[in-house]
Coordinates of C-alpha atoms (C1' of nucleotides) in Angstrom, one line a residue:
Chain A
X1 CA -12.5 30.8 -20.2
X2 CA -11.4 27.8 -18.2
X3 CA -13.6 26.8 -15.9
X4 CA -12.1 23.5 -14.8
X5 CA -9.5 26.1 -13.3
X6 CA -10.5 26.1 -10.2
X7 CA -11.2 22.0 -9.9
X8 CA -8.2 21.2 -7.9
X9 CA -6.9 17.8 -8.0
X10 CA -6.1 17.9 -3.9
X11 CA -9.6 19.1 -3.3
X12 CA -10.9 16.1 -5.8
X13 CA -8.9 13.3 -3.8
X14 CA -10.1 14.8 -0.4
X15 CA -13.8 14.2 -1.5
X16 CA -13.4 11.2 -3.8
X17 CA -10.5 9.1 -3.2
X18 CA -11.8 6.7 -5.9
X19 CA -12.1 8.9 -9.0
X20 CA -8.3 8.7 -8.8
X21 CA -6.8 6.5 -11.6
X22 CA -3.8 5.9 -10.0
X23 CA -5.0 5.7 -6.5
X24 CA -7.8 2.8 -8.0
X25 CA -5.3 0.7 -9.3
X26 CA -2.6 0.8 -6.6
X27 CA -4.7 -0.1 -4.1
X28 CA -4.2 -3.7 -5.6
X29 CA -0.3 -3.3 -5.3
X30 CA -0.2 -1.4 -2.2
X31 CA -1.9 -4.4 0.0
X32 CA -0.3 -7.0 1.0
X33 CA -1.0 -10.0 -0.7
X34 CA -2.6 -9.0 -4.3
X35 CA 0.7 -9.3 -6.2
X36 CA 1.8 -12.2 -4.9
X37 CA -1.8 -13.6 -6.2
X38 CA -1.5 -12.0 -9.4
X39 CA 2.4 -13.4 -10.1
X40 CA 0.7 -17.1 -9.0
X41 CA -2.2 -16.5 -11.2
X42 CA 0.1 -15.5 -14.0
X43 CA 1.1 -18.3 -14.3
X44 CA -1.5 -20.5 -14.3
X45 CA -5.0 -20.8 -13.1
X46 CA -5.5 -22.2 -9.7
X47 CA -7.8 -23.7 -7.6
X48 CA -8.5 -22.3 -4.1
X49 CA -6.3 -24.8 -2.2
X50 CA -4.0 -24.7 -4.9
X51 CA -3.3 -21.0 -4.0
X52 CA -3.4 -21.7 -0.6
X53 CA -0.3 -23.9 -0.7
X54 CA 1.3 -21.6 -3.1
X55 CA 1.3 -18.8 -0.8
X56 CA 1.4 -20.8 2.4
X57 CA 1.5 -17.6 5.0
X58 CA -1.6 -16.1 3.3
X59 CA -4.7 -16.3 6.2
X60 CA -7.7 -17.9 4.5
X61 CA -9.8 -14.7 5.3
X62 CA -7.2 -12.9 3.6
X63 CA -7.0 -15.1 0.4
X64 CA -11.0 -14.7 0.0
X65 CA -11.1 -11.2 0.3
X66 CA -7.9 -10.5 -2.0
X67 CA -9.2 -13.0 -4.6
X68 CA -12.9 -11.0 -4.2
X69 CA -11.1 -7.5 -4.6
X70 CA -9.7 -8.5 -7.5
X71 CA -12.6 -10.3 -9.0
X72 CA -14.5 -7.3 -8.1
X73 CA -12.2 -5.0 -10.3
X74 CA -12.3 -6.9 -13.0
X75 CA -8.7 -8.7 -12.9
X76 CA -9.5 -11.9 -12.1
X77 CA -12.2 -14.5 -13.0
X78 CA -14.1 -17.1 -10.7
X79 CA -15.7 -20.5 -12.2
X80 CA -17.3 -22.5 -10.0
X81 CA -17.7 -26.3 -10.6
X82 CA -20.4 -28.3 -9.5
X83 CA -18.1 -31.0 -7.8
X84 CA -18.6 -33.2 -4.8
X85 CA -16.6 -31.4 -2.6
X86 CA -16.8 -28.2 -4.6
X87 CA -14.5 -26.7 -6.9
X88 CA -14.0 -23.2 -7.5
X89 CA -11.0 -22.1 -10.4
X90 CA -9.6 -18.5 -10.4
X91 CA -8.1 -17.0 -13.5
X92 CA -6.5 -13.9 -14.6
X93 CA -8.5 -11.8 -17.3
X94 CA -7.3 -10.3 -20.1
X95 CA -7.0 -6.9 -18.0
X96 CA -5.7 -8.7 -15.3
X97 CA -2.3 -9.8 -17.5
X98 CA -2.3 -6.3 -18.6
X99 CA -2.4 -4.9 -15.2
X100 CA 0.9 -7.8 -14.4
X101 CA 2.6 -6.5 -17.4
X102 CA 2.4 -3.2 -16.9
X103 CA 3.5 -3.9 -12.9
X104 CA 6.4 -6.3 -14.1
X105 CA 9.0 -2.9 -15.1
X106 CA 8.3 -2.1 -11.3
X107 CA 9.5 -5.7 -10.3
X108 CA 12.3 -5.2 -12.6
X109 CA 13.7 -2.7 -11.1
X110 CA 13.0 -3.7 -7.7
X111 CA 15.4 -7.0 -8.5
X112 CA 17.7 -4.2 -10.6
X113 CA 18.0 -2.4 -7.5
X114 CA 17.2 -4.0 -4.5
X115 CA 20.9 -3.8 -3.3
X116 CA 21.5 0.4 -3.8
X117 CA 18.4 0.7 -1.9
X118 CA 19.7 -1.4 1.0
X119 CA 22.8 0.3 0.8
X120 CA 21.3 3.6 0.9
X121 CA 19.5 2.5 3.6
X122 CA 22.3 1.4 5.6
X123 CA 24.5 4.7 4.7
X124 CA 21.6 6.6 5.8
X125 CA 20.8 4.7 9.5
X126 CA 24.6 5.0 10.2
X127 CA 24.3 8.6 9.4
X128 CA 21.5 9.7 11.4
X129 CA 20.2 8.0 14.5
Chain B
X1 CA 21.8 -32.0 -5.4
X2 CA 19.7 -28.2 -5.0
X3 CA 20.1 -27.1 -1.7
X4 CA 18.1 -24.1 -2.0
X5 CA 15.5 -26.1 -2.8
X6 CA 13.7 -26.1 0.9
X7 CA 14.3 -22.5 1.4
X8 CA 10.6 -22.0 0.6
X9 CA 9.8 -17.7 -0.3
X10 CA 6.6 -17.6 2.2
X11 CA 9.2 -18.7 4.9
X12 CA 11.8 -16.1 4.0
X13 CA 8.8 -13.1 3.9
X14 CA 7.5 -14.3 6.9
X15 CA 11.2 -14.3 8.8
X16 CA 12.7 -11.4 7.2
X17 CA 9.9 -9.7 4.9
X18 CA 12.6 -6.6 3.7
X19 CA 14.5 -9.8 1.9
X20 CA 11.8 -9.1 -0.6
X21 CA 12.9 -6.8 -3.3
X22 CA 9.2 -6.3 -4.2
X23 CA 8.1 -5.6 -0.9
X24 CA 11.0 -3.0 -0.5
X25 CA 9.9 -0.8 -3.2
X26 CA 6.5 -1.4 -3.6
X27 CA 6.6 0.2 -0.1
X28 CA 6.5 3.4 -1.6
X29 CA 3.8 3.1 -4.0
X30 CA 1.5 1.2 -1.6
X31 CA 1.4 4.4 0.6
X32 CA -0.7 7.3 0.3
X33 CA 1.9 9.7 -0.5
X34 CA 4.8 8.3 -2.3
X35 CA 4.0 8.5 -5.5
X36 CA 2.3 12.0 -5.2
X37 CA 5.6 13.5 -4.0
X38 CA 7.8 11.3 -6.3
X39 CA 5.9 13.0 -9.3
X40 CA 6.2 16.3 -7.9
X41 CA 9.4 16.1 -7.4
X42 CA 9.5 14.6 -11.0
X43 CA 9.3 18.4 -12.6
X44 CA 11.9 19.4 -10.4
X45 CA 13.3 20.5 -7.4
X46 CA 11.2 21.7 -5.0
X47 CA 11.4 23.3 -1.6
X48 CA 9.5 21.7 2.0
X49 CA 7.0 24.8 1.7
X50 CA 6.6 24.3 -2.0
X51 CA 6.0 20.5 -1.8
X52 CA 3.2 21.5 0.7
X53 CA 1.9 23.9 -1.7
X54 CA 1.8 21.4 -4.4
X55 CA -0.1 18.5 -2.4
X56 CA -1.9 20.8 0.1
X57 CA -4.2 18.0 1.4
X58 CA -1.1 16.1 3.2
X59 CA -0.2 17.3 6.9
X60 CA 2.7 18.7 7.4
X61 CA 3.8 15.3 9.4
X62 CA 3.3 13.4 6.4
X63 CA 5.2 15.1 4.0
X64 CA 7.9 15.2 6.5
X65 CA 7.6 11.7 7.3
X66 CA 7.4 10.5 3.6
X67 CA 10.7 12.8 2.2
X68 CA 12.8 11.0 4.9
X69 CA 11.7 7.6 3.8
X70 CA 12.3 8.1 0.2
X71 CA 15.7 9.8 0.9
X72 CA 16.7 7.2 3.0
X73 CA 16.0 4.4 0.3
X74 CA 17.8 6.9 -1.6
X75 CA 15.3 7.8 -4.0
X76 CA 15.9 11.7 -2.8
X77 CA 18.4 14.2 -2.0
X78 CA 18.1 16.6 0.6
X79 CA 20.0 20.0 0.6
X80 CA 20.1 22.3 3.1
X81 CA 21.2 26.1 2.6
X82 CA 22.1 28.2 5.6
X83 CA 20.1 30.8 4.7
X84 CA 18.1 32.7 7.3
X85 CA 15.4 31.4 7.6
X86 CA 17.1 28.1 6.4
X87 CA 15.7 26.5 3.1
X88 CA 15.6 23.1 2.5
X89 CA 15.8 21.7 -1.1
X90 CA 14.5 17.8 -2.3
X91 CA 15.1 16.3 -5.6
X92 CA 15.3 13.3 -7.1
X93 CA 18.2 11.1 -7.7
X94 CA 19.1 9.0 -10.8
X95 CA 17.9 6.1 -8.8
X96 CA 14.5 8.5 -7.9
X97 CA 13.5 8.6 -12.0
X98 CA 14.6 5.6 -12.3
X99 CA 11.9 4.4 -9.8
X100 CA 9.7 6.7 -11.1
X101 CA 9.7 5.3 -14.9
X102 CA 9.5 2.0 -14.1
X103 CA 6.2 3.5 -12.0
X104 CA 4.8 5.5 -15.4
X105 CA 3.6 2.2 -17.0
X106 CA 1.3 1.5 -14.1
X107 CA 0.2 5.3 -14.2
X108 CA -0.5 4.8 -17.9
X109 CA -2.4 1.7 -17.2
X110 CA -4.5 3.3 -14.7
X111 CA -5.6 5.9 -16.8
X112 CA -6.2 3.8 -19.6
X113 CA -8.5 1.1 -17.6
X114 CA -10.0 3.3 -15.0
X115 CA -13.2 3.0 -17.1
X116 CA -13.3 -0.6 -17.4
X117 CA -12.4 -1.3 -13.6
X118 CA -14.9 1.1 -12.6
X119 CA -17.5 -0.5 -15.1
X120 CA -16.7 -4.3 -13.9
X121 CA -17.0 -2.8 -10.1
X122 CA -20.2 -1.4 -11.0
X123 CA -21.3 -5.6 -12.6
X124 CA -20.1 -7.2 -9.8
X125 CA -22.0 -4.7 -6.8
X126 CA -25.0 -5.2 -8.8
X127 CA -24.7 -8.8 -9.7
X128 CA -23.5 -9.6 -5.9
X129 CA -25.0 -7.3 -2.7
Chain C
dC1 C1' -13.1 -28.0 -0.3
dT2 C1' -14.4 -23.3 -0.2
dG3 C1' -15.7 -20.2 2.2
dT4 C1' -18.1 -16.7 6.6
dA5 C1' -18.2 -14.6 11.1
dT6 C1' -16.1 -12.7 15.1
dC7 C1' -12.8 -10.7 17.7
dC8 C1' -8.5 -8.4 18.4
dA9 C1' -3.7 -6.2 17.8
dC10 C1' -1.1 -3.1 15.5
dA11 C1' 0.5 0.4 12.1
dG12 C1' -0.7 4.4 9.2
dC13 C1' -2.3 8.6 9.2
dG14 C1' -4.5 13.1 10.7
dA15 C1' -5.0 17.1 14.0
dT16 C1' -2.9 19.9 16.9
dA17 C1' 0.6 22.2 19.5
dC18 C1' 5.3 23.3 20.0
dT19 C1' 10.6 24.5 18.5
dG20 C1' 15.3 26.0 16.4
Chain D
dC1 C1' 10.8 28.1 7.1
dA2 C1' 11.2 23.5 8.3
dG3 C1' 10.6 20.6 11.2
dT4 C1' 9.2 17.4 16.2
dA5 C1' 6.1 15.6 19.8
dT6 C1' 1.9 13.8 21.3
dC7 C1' -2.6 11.8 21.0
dG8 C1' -6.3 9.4 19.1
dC9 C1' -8.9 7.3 15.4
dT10 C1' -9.5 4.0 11.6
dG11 C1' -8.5 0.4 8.6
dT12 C1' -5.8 -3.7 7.6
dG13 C1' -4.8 -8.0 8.5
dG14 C1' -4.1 -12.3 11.8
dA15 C1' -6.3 -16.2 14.7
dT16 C1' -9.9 -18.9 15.6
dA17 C1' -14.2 -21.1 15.2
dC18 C1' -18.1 -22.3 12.4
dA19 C1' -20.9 -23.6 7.9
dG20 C1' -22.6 -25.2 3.1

DNA sequence: CTGTATCCACAGCGATACTG
DNA sequence: CAGTATCGCTGTGGATACAG
């Protein structure tokens, strides 16, 4: 009667991580430097230096490939101009402010509660070892 | 007149990275099991055994490893009853579904744009090599 | 100015075996 | 049943040098 029965959403993730919704889109949040790009681009569109000083302790290698992740996913846009040095402008699409909304109840409460969790933290080191 | 002025945030991250309230939760959603368990435990209580039931393709070191670090940012409660064999029992605090609604709105994004990230991946693979 | 290429260190995670 | 201990692989990210 129902064959989708036996399609096991552990045996799906062991064969393909990336048909995983959730999985897809936290791998943007989960890294390391994506949300800090996303907050900068939020507010504004920047230019490639311009993000570089903005997140001074972001490698260079690191900046291209986050900005190229997120470019490739769809939540951020790349214009070129045809300068002399070159100029390249990144942007936030329209999925891209949706994907920071939805993200900023999580930075909410992580300002909300950043102090319980220390605290919790702390209880629980002086408990254990 | 602003003191606080040269206390720059890619200086604090890079001295003391678990200043950042972001960082400290997003910790558990940037992993590969957090949020898995965290919605598990969501329905309700459940037992070690059961937990590894539920998400069978996590190793038993995992699922250890992952419990201990959400209870000790206090997002889980441990309980252990002296039974024989012993049974242990995890749930969720308030501070635990807190956590976990502020997450939901990412979840419902991700289900909602999986189709357009995928789609935008697919564009920029074949527009790029 | 905006990248690419290379090399390397470390942390996350899995597999397996063992314990109260 | 509910863990711990050990080992090894892999991927992420940093430093550095080079290029269009």
């Amino acid at each position: 009667m129902n064959e989708m029965r036996s399609i096991r959403p552990d045996i799906i993730r062991k064969i393909a991580p990336e048909l995983c919704p959730v999985r897809t889109v936290i791998a943007h949040i989960g890294d390391k430097w994506s949300t800090l790009i996303l907050s900068q681009l939020m507010k504004q569109p920047h230019r490639f230096g311009e993000l570089r000083r903005a997140v001074p302790d972001i490698s260079q290698r690191m900046l291209t490939q986050t900005l190229r992740d997120l470019q490739r996913d769809g939540y951020v846009e790349r214009e070129v101009f045809a300068t002399k040095p070159p100029s390249v402008e990144y942007r936030l699409t329209e999925l891209g402010r949706s994907l920071v909304g939805s993200l900023q109840h999580l930075v909410d409460f992580a300002f909300t509660n950043h102090d319980r969790v220390l605290q919790a933290r702390a209880r629980f080191d002086a408990e254990n070892g």
